[in-house]
Short mmCIF file of C-alpha atoms in Angstrom, two decimals:
data_model
loop_
_atom_site.label_atom_id
_atom_site.label_comp_id
_atom_site.label_asym_id
_atom_site.label_seq_id
_atom_site.Cartn_x
_atom_site.Cartn_y
_atom_site.Cartn_z
CA UNK A 252 78.37 40.60 -48.28
CA UNK A 253 74.95 41.86 -49.24
CA UNK A 254 73.43 45.02 -47.82
CA UNK A 255 70.60 42.96 -46.32
CA UNK A 256 73.04 40.70 -44.49
CA UNK A 257 75.03 43.67 -43.20
CA UNK A 258 71.83 45.29 -41.89
CA UNK A 259 70.89 42.03 -40.20
CA UNK A 260 74.26 41.80 -38.44
CA UNK A 261 74.09 45.46 -37.40
CA UNK A 262 70.60 44.87 -36.06
CA UNK A 263 71.78 41.82 -34.11
CA UNK A 264 74.70 43.73 -32.61
CA UNK A 265 72.47 46.66 -31.69
CA UNK A 266 69.94 44.36 -30.03
CA UNK A 267 72.70 42.53 -28.16
CA UNK A 268 74.12 45.81 -26.86
CA UNK A 269 70.65 47.02 -25.83
CA UNK A 270 69.92 43.76 -24.01
CA UNK A 271 73.25 43.78 -22.17
CA UNK A 272 72.89 47.42 -21.21
CA UNK A 273 69.31 46.86 -20.08
CA UNK A 274 70.33 43.75 -18.13
CA UNK A 275 73.17 45.58 -16.37
CA UNK A 276 70.99 48.49 -15.30
CA UNK A 277 68.19 46.17 -14.25
CA UNK A 278 70.59 43.98 -12.31
CA UNK A 279 72.21 46.92 -10.51
CA UNK A 280 68.82 48.39 -9.70
CA UNK A 281 67.46 45.10 -8.43
CA UNK A 282 70.62 44.37 -6.42
CA UNK A 283 70.13 47.65 -4.61
CA UNK A 284 66.45 46.87 -4.09
CA UNK A 285 67.31 43.34 -2.91
CA UNK A 286 69.67 44.67 -0.25
CA UNK A 287 67.08 47.23 0.86
CA UNK A 288 64.37 44.57 0.97
CA UNK A 289 66.37 42.05 2.97
CA UNK A 290 67.55 44.75 5.40
CA UNK A 291 64.08 46.23 5.72
CA UNK A 292 62.55 42.78 6.11
CA UNK A 293 64.82 41.99 9.05
CA UNK A 294 64.15 45.32 10.79
CA UNK A 295 60.39 45.12 10.20
CA UNK A 296 60.28 41.55 11.48
CA UNK A 297 61.78 42.81 14.73
CA UNK A 298 59.38 45.77 15.00
CA UNK A 299 56.11 44.05 14.00
CA UNK A 300 54.30 40.86 14.94
CA UNK A 301 53.49 37.94 12.58
CA UNK A 302 49.81 38.93 12.75
CA UNK A 303 50.64 42.39 11.33
CA UNK A 304 52.20 40.78 8.27
CA UNK A 305 49.23 38.44 8.02
CA UNK A 306 46.76 41.35 8.01
CA UNK A 307 48.78 43.17 5.37
CA UNK A 308 49.14 39.93 3.40
CA UNK A 309 45.37 39.46 3.21
CA UNK A 310 44.94 42.99 1.84
CA UNK A 311 47.73 42.43 -0.70
CA UNK A 312 46.01 39.30 -1.99
CA UNK A 313 43.18 41.42 -3.33
CA UNK A 314 45.19 44.41 -4.51
CA UNK A 315 47.42 42.01 -6.42
CA UNK A 316 44.47 40.26 -8.01
CA UNK A 317 42.83 43.60 -8.82
CA UNK A 318 46.05 44.79 -10.47
CA UNK A 319 45.95 41.78 -12.80
CA UNK A 320 42.35 42.56 -13.74
CA UNK A 321 43.21 46.19 -14.39
CA UNK A 322 46.37 45.68 -16.44
CA UNK A 323 44.70 43.00 -18.58
CA UNK A 324 47.80 42.71 -20.77
CA UNK A 325 47.34 45.61 -23.15
CA UNK A 326 50.50 47.27 -21.81
CA UNK A 327 52.53 44.18 -22.69
CA UNK A 328 50.86 44.15 -26.10
CA UNK A 329 52.11 47.72 -26.55
CA UNK A 330 55.64 46.47 -25.88
CA UNK A 331 55.31 43.39 -28.09
CA UNK A 332 54.01 45.16 -31.23
CA UNK A 333 56.55 45.90 -33.93
CA UNK A 334 55.25 49.46 -34.39
CA UNK A 335 52.87 51.73 -32.46
CA UNK A 336 51.20 55.11 -32.93
CA UNK A 337 50.02 57.82 -30.53
CA UNK A 338 46.50 56.44 -30.86
CA UNK A 339 47.62 53.13 -29.32
CA UNK A 340 49.14 54.90 -26.31
CA UNK A 341 46.28 57.31 -25.62
CA UNK A 342 43.64 54.61 -26.12
CA UNK A 343 45.45 52.33 -23.68
CA UNK A 344 45.56 55.12 -21.11
CA UNK A 345 41.82 55.82 -21.41
CA UNK A 346 40.95 52.12 -21.02
CA UNK A 347 43.29 51.78 -18.03
CA UNK A 348 41.95 54.92 -16.41
CA UNK A 349 38.36 53.70 -16.40
CA UNK A 350 39.25 50.12 -15.46
CA UNK A 351 41.44 51.08 -12.51
CA UNK A 352 38.96 53.70 -11.27
CA UNK A 353 36.17 51.09 -11.24
CA UNK A 354 38.46 48.61 -9.49
CA UNK A 355 39.39 51.16 -6.81
CA UNK A 356 35.72 51.85 -6.11
CA UNK A 357 34.91 48.12 -5.95
CA UNK A 358 37.75 47.42 -3.50
CA UNK A 359 36.58 50.22 -1.22
CA UNK A 360 33.03 48.91 -1.36
CA UNK A 361 33.99 45.27 -0.76
CA UNK A 362 36.73 45.87 1.84
CA UNK A 363 34.44 45.45 4.92
CA UNK A 364 33.05 42.17 3.50
CA UNK A 365 36.54 40.86 2.76
CA UNK A 366 37.66 41.71 6.28
CA UNK A 367 34.62 39.91 7.66
CA UNK A 368 35.21 36.82 5.46
CA UNK A 369 38.73 36.41 6.82
CA UNK A 370 37.59 37.33 10.34
CA UNK A 371 40.03 40.25 10.25
CA UNK A 372 38.43 43.73 10.21
CA UNK A 373 41.92 45.24 10.16
CA UNK A 374 42.56 43.60 6.79
CA UNK A 375 39.41 45.25 5.43
CA UNK A 376 40.57 48.65 6.69
CA UNK A 377 44.02 48.16 5.12
CA UNK A 378 42.44 47.14 1.81
CA UNK A 379 40.26 50.27 1.76
CA UNK A 380 43.33 52.51 2.01
CA UNK A 381 45.41 50.47 -0.45
CA UNK A 382 42.61 50.90 -3.01
CA UNK A 383 43.85 54.48 -3.55
CA UNK A 384 46.88 52.96 -5.32
CA UNK A 385 44.65 52.20 -8.30
CA UNK A 386 44.13 55.87 -9.07
CA UNK A 387 47.88 56.07 -9.78
CA UNK A 388 48.25 52.92 -11.86
CA UNK A 389 46.79 54.20 -15.19
CA UNK A 390 49.59 56.75 -15.37
CA UNK A 391 52.51 54.61 -14.17
CA UNK A 392 51.58 51.52 -16.22
CA UNK A 393 51.59 53.39 -19.57
CA UNK A 394 54.80 55.28 -18.74
CA UNK A 395 56.51 52.02 -17.76
CA UNK A 396 55.38 50.27 -20.97
CA UNK A 397 56.79 53.11 -23.10
CA UNK A 398 60.14 52.97 -21.30
CA UNK A 399 60.22 49.19 -21.61
CA UNK A 400 59.51 49.42 -25.33
CA UNK A 401 62.46 51.78 -25.77
CA UNK A 402 64.57 49.48 -23.57
CA UNK A 403 65.21 52.46 -21.26
CA UNK A 404 65.86 50.20 -18.29
CA UNK A 405 68.15 52.66 -16.56
CA UNK A 406 65.08 54.83 -15.99
CA UNK A 407 62.93 51.99 -14.66
CA UNK A 408 65.81 50.83 -12.43
CA UNK A 409 66.09 54.30 -10.88
CA UNK A 410 62.31 54.45 -10.38
CA UNK A 411 62.26 51.03 -8.72
CA UNK A 412 65.22 51.82 -6.46
CA UNK A 413 63.72 55.09 -5.25
CA UNK A 414 60.33 53.46 -4.77
CA UNK A 415 61.76 50.75 -2.54
CA UNK A 416 64.20 52.99 -0.67
CA UNK A 417 61.57 55.53 0.36
CA UNK A 418 59.01 52.77 0.93
CA UNK A 419 61.32 50.84 3.27
CA UNK A 420 62.39 54.05 5.03
CA UNK A 421 58.74 55.04 5.54
CA UNK A 422 57.77 51.58 6.80
CA UNK A 423 60.59 51.42 9.35
CA UNK A 424 59.94 54.96 10.58
CA UNK A 425 56.21 54.36 11.02
CA UNK A 426 56.71 50.94 12.62
CA UNK A 427 59.21 52.47 15.07
CA UNK A 428 56.52 54.91 16.20
CA UNK A 429 53.99 52.13 16.73
CA UNK A 430 51.82 52.24 13.60
CA UNK A 431 51.74 48.44 13.36
CA UNK A 432 50.39 47.04 10.10
CA UNK A 433 49.56 50.59 8.95
CA UNK A 434 53.29 51.21 8.51
CA UNK A 435 53.27 48.61 5.69
CA UNK A 436 50.14 50.12 4.14
CA UNK A 437 51.34 53.73 4.10
CA UNK A 438 54.77 52.65 2.82
CA UNK A 439 53.08 51.17 -0.27
CA UNK A 440 51.39 54.50 -1.00
CA UNK A 441 54.62 56.45 -0.56
CA UNK A 442 56.60 54.12 -2.83
CA UNK A 443 53.98 54.07 -5.57
CA UNK A 444 53.72 57.89 -5.59
CA UNK A 445 57.49 58.30 -5.92
CA UNK A 446 57.68 55.71 -8.70
CA UNK A 447 54.89 57.45 -10.64
CA UNK A 448 56.68 60.81 -10.62
CA UNK A 449 59.99 59.29 -11.76
CA UNK A 450 58.46 57.16 -14.53
CA UNK A 451 56.41 60.03 -15.92
CA UNK A 452 59.47 62.27 -15.90
CA UNK A 453 61.71 59.83 -17.75
CA UNK A 454 59.03 58.74 -20.24
CA UNK A 455 58.33 62.39 -21.18
CA UNK A 456 54.75 61.31 -21.74
CA UNK A 457 51.66 63.29 -20.88
CA UNK A 458 48.27 61.55 -20.79
CA UNK A 459 45.61 62.40 -23.37
CA UNK A 460 41.94 61.45 -23.08
CA UNK A 461 41.64 60.27 -26.66
CA UNK A 462 40.21 56.85 -27.54
CA UNK A 463 40.55 55.23 -30.96
CA UNK A 464 38.72 51.91 -31.20
CA UNK A 465 40.66 50.58 -34.18
CA UNK A 466 43.99 51.25 -32.44
CA UNK A 467 42.76 49.51 -29.30
CA UNK A 468 41.68 46.49 -31.33
CA UNK A 469 45.30 46.05 -32.36
CA UNK A 470 46.11 45.35 -28.72
CA UNK A 471 43.12 43.17 -27.88
CA UNK A 472 44.06 39.66 -29.04
CA UNK A 473 47.49 39.48 -27.42
CA UNK A 474 46.38 41.49 -24.40
CA UNK A 475 43.38 39.29 -23.59
CA UNK A 476 45.48 36.11 -23.80
CA UNK A 477 48.09 37.62 -21.46
CA UNK A 478 45.29 38.73 -19.13
CA UNK A 479 43.92 35.22 -18.61
CA UNK A 480 47.40 33.82 -18.21
CA UNK A 481 48.28 36.44 -15.58
CA UNK A 482 45.07 35.84 -13.64
CA UNK A 483 45.77 32.10 -13.58
CA UNK A 484 49.41 32.70 -12.65
CA UNK A 485 48.39 34.98 -9.80
CA UNK A 486 45.79 32.48 -8.64
CA UNK A 487 48.45 29.80 -8.74
CA UNK A 488 50.74 31.97 -6.63
CA UNK A 489 48.13 33.06 -4.08
CA UNK A 490 45.63 30.21 -3.67
CA UNK A 491 47.75 28.88 -0.80
CA UNK A 492 47.61 32.31 0.91
CA UNK A 493 43.83 32.45 0.64
CA UNK A 494 43.39 28.95 2.10
CA UNK A 495 45.77 29.67 4.99
CA UNK A 496 44.15 33.03 5.71
CA UNK A 497 40.67 31.48 5.70
CA UNK A 498 41.27 28.19 7.52
CA UNK A 499 44.39 28.75 9.63
CA UNK A 500 44.27 32.48 10.49
CA UNK A 501 46.34 35.66 10.23
CA UNK A 502 49.29 34.56 12.41
CA UNK A 503 50.03 31.34 10.43
CA UNK A 504 49.63 33.40 7.25
CA UNK A 505 52.26 35.78 8.61
CA UNK A 506 54.71 32.88 9.12
CA UNK A 507 53.93 31.48 5.68
CA UNK A 508 54.25 34.88 4.01
CA UNK A 509 57.67 35.42 5.60
CA UNK A 510 58.89 32.08 4.25
CA UNK A 511 57.37 32.73 0.82
CA UNK A 512 58.82 36.24 0.56
CA UNK A 513 62.32 35.03 1.42
CA UNK A 514 62.06 32.31 -1.22
CA UNK A 515 60.40 34.57 -3.76
CA UNK A 516 62.90 37.40 -3.35
CA UNK A 517 65.29 35.73 -5.81
CA UNK A 518 62.51 35.09 -8.35
CA UNK A 519 61.18 38.61 -7.94
CA UNK A 520 64.53 40.36 -8.21
CA UNK A 521 65.97 38.11 -10.92
CA UNK A 522 63.04 36.70 -12.89
CA UNK A 523 60.26 39.25 -12.55
CA UNK A 524 62.43 42.33 -12.89
CA UNK A 525 64.50 40.96 -15.77
CA UNK A 526 61.30 39.99 -17.56
CA UNK A 527 60.83 43.38 -19.30
CA UNK A 528 64.36 43.20 -20.76
CA UNK A 529 64.00 39.59 -21.88
CA UNK A 530 60.45 39.93 -23.19
CA UNK A 531 61.33 42.86 -25.40
CA UNK A 532 64.49 41.16 -26.65
CA UNK A 533 62.78 37.85 -27.44
CA UNK A 534 59.90 39.73 -29.09
CA UNK A 535 62.36 41.24 -31.56
CA UNK A 536 63.62 37.78 -32.61
CA UNK A 537 60.32 35.92 -32.20
CA UNK A 538 60.42 34.55 -35.77
CA UNK A 539 64.03 33.34 -35.64
CA UNK A 540 63.93 29.88 -33.99
CA UNK A 541 67.72 29.44 -33.95
CA UNK A 542 68.40 32.72 -32.15
CA UNK A 543 65.57 32.10 -29.71
CA UNK A 544 66.97 28.70 -28.67
CA UNK A 545 70.51 30.04 -28.33
CA UNK A 546 69.30 32.95 -26.20
CA UNK A 547 67.03 30.66 -24.14
CA UNK A 548 69.96 28.41 -23.24
CA UNK A 549 72.14 31.35 -22.23
CA UNK A 550 69.43 32.97 -20.11
CA UNK A 551 68.53 29.69 -18.40
CA UNK A 552 72.18 28.95 -17.63
CA UNK A 553 72.73 32.47 -16.27
CA UNK A 554 69.62 32.36 -14.07
CA UNK A 555 70.55 28.90 -12.79
CA UNK A 556 74.12 29.97 -11.98
CA UNK A 557 72.81 32.73 -9.73
CA UNK A 558 69.63 31.26 -8.28
CA UNK A 559 70.44 27.61 -7.55
CA UNK A 560 73.13 28.30 -4.94
CA UNK A 561 70.85 30.91 -3.35
CA UNK A 562 67.93 28.48 -3.03
CA UNK A 563 70.02 25.54 -1.82
CA UNK A 564 72.11 27.79 0.41
CA UNK A 565 69.04 29.40 1.99
CA UNK A 566 67.53 25.97 2.64
CA UNK A 567 70.73 24.76 4.33
CA UNK A 568 71.10 27.76 6.68
CA UNK A 569 67.39 28.47 7.24
CA UNK A 570 67.29 27.61 10.99
CA UNK A 571 70.14 29.90 12.11
CA UNK A 572 69.27 32.52 9.47
CA UNK A 573 65.68 32.90 10.71
CA UNK A 574 66.54 32.59 14.39
CA UNK A 575 69.43 35.07 14.43
CA UNK A 576 68.22 37.69 11.96
CA UNK A 577 64.45 37.63 12.38
CA UNK A 578 64.09 36.39 15.95
CA UNK A 579 62.87 33.27 17.71
CA UNK A 580 59.21 34.20 17.16
CA UNK A 581 59.66 33.44 13.43
CA UNK A 582 60.95 29.85 13.88
CA UNK A 583 57.66 28.34 12.51
CA UNK A 584 58.70 29.78 9.12
CA UNK A 585 61.83 27.60 8.87
CA UNK A 586 60.46 24.31 7.50
CA UNK A 587 58.04 25.97 5.02
CA UNK A 588 60.98 28.07 3.78
CA UNK A 589 63.12 24.97 3.22
CA UNK A 590 60.31 23.29 1.30
CA UNK A 591 59.63 26.42 -0.77
CA UNK A 592 63.28 26.69 -1.84
CA UNK A 593 62.69 23.61 -4.03
CA UNK A 594 59.58 25.31 -5.37
CA UNK A 595 61.69 28.39 -6.17
CA UNK A 596 63.92 26.41 -8.53
CA UNK A 597 60.87 25.14 -10.41
CA UNK A 598 59.23 28.57 -10.52
CA UNK A 599 62.29 30.31 -11.93
CA UNK A 600 62.67 27.75 -14.72
CA UNK A 601 58.98 28.20 -15.51
CA UNK A 602 59.45 31.98 -15.54
CA UNK A 603 62.14 31.83 -18.25
CA UNK A 604 60.16 29.39 -20.42
CA UNK A 605 57.00 31.46 -20.03
CA UNK A 606 58.74 34.69 -21.07
CA UNK A 607 60.02 33.10 -24.28
CA UNK A 608 56.64 31.54 -25.12
CA UNK A 609 54.86 34.87 -24.55
CA UNK A 610 57.33 36.67 -26.81
CA UNK A 611 56.61 34.05 -29.50
CA UNK A 612 52.88 34.73 -29.07
CA UNK A 613 52.18 31.22 -27.70
CA UNK A 614 50.06 32.17 -24.71
CA UNK A 615 46.79 30.21 -25.02
CA UNK A 616 48.16 26.71 -24.39
CA UNK A 617 50.11 27.89 -21.38
CA UNK A 618 46.89 29.44 -20.04
CA UNK A 619 45.17 26.03 -20.29
CA UNK A 620 48.07 24.35 -18.50
CA UNK A 621 47.88 26.92 -15.73
CA UNK A 622 44.12 26.38 -15.43
CA UNK A 623 44.65 22.71 -14.63
CA UNK A 624 47.50 23.58 -12.25
CA UNK A 625 45.30 26.14 -10.48
CA UNK A 626 42.61 23.55 -9.80
CA UNK A 627 45.24 21.09 -8.54
CA UNK A 628 46.69 23.79 -6.29
CA UNK A 629 43.37 24.61 -4.66
CA UNK A 630 42.62 20.95 -3.95
CA UNK A 631 46.19 20.22 -2.85
CA UNK A 632 46.45 23.21 -0.51
CA UNK A 633 43.05 22.50 1.01
CA UNK A 634 44.14 18.94 1.78
CA UNK A 635 47.58 20.13 2.91
CA UNK A 636 46.06 22.67 5.31
CA UNK A 637 45.14 19.74 7.55
CA UNK A 638 48.87 19.61 8.39
CA UNK A 639 49.22 23.38 8.78
CA UNK A 640 51.49 25.64 6.74
CA UNK A 641 54.00 22.81 6.21
CA UNK A 642 51.34 20.79 4.41
CA UNK A 643 50.32 23.77 2.28
CA UNK A 644 53.95 24.51 1.35
CA UNK A 645 54.43 20.87 0.31
CA UNK A 646 51.29 20.89 -1.85
CA UNK A 647 52.28 24.14 -3.55
CA UNK A 648 55.74 22.75 -4.33
CA UNK A 649 54.33 19.57 -5.89
CA UNK A 650 51.99 21.57 -8.12
CA UNK A 651 54.87 23.89 -9.13
CA UNK A 652 56.74 20.80 -10.32
CA UNK A 653 53.79 19.57 -12.37
CA UNK A 654 53.29 23.01 -13.95
CA UNK A 655 56.98 23.43 -14.77
CA UNK A 656 57.27 20.00 -16.41
CA UNK A 657 54.06 20.41 -18.44
CA UNK A 658 55.05 23.87 -19.72
CA UNK A 659 58.55 22.74 -20.65
CA UNK A 660 57.17 19.73 -22.52
CA UNK A 661 54.92 22.02 -24.55
CA UNK A 662 57.82 24.36 -25.27
CA UNK A 663 59.76 21.29 -26.39
CA UNK A 664 57.02 20.55 -28.93
CA UNK A 665 57.24 24.11 -30.25
CA UNK A 666 61.02 23.95 -30.64
CA UNK A 667 61.22 20.22 -31.55
CA UNK A 668 63.63 19.57 -28.68
CA UNK A 669 63.42 16.92 -25.97
CA UNK A 670 62.74 17.73 -22.33
CA UNK A 671 66.26 16.69 -21.29
CA UNK A 672 67.81 18.93 -23.95
CA UNK A 673 65.90 21.93 -22.64
CA UNK A 674 66.87 21.13 -19.05
CA UNK A 675 70.56 20.57 -19.82
CA UNK A 676 71.73 24.18 -19.20
CA UNK A 677 70.75 23.76 -15.54
CA UNK A 678 72.65 20.52 -14.95
CA UNK A 679 76.01 21.93 -13.79
CA UNK A 680 74.55 24.60 -11.43
CA UNK A 681 72.13 22.02 -9.99
CA UNK A 682 74.81 19.39 -9.26
CA UNK A 683 77.19 22.01 -7.83
CA UNK A 684 74.41 23.40 -5.61
CA UNK A 685 73.41 19.95 -4.29
CA UNK A 686 77.06 19.26 -3.43
CA UNK A 687 77.26 22.66 -1.72
CA UNK A 688 74.09 21.88 0.27
CA UNK A 689 75.56 18.62 1.56
CA UNK A 690 78.86 20.25 2.54
CA UNK A 691 77.13 23.06 4.44
CA UNK A 692 75.00 20.56 6.40
CA UNK A 693 78.11 18.52 7.24
CA UNK A 694 79.91 21.66 8.41
CA UNK A 695 76.97 22.77 10.55
CA UNK A 696 76.72 19.32 12.10
CA UNK A 697 80.44 19.41 12.97
CA UNK A 698 80.62 23.05 14.09
CA UNK A 699 77.27 23.42 15.88
CA UNK A 700 76.99 23.81 19.61
CA UNK A 701 74.12 22.60 21.83
CA UNK A 702 70.95 21.73 19.94
CA UNK A 703 68.87 24.79 19.14
CA UNK A 704 71.70 27.27 19.80
CA UNK A 705 73.04 29.34 16.92
CA UNK A 706 75.77 31.95 16.53
CA UNK A 707 76.53 34.58 13.93
CA UNK A 708 80.02 33.11 13.56
CA UNK A 709 78.59 29.69 12.65
CA UNK A 710 76.17 31.31 10.18
CA UNK A 711 78.95 33.36 8.57
CA UNK A 712 81.26 30.34 8.26
CA UNK A 713 78.42 28.22 6.84
CA UNK A 714 77.84 30.82 4.12
CA UNK A 715 81.58 31.00 3.40
CA UNK A 716 81.83 27.21 3.13
CA UNK A 717 78.84 27.19 0.79
CA UNK A 718 80.29 29.85 -1.52
CA UNK A 719 83.73 28.21 -1.72
CA UNK A 720 82.22 24.75 -2.28
CA UNK A 721 79.86 25.95 -5.01
CA UNK A 722 82.55 27.83 -6.93
CA UNK A 723 84.90 24.85 -6.71
CA UNK A 724 82.27 22.33 -7.77
CA UNK A 725 81.05 24.47 -10.63
CA UNK A 726 84.61 25.03 -11.84
CA UNK A 727 84.98 21.27 -12.16
CA UNK A 728 81.57 20.85 -13.85
CA UNK A 729 81.57 24.08 -15.85
CA UNK A 730 79.57 23.77 -19.10
CA UNK A 731 81.01 24.80 -22.45
CA UNK A 732 78.93 28.03 -22.83
#
């Protein structure tokens, strides 16, 4: 065996160990966060009104969009590059510092107008306070990118867990004492401050105000492409929120946001938070088509194994789940949640494909696809709003399907594989989950009491039936990998 081949195998084994270790720490961290989020969500839903979540949701629309404008994508470019120097890091910090400071000032200035546009002065007040988050982001974003580059995911997992724990604890405490929507706002500030301290400590990085134009140019091309893609992706995720907030009001937005957040929790905790691990790993093998396809199939199968039964299971038990855990006042969220669970399957598949394409440097075509999807979403949600939040949820799900299919077809062209071949890893989890869904509905129909009455026993048994059915069905259908 040649020295070169031995080095290649050692490198592969080292990367595999790093990915597995990063995945384990990320998974454990996100599992803890998931449990805190679901528990906190239930408690907060009992303490606050739908309108409070709607007010906070309007403010988050603009802080989320502003974050995309501030990050641009240079941080991800720092992770993707094969080698970096101190000049890259310090230049990125200087650019981020000025961008985020300008964004914070703009949000404060525009907050009254935004509140007026949505006929919700409270949303404008919340946005003004949340703008202070952007003075922290230049520091945390660079520290996080450095940790991601070193695949130090234990550190980011600890930061994320502490951020959510103290954020949830703050929100519940403030809501208990009657702070209303302000409890959600102040909790964001507490969580972000804690995360910043932890990330800076683990990264052992101290900011320097040194800008080197040539070093920054190294990050421009990839960063700008990621920026446009992220803006379009965020627009695609939030256009429905904007239309509901404008045309239907804060209370319907609160119901819609609750349904969306329950659906999106799986994507956020599995897809979004595993993205740093996967992006860095795929970036290291971006020129090896065979390894990329093998890894893509494994990741897609793993994500499908976990997420499909969650989405189908949540759709099947949505009525008793919402009624018993969140309260009767949240019943309008049930049907949108069931519709969005189908959207969740499409979004998670798109997430995996997008990560791999970004790591390969193929960002521009995906940005064009998302541009078309964004236009379709705006038109579809505007038309769907005539039928309330159910119509908007249906329109968003249809557009998610179009976007997922188009992106996968393009990825198929890159890899010279057919659409069905790329979708094959999901077949067994999908069939097993559909079978599980049907069995849970049959059980509920047989076990249920008077119409509209639910019990914790029935909910618990429905979940148990779903788990047993899914495991049994998947064991029969289990794929070779």
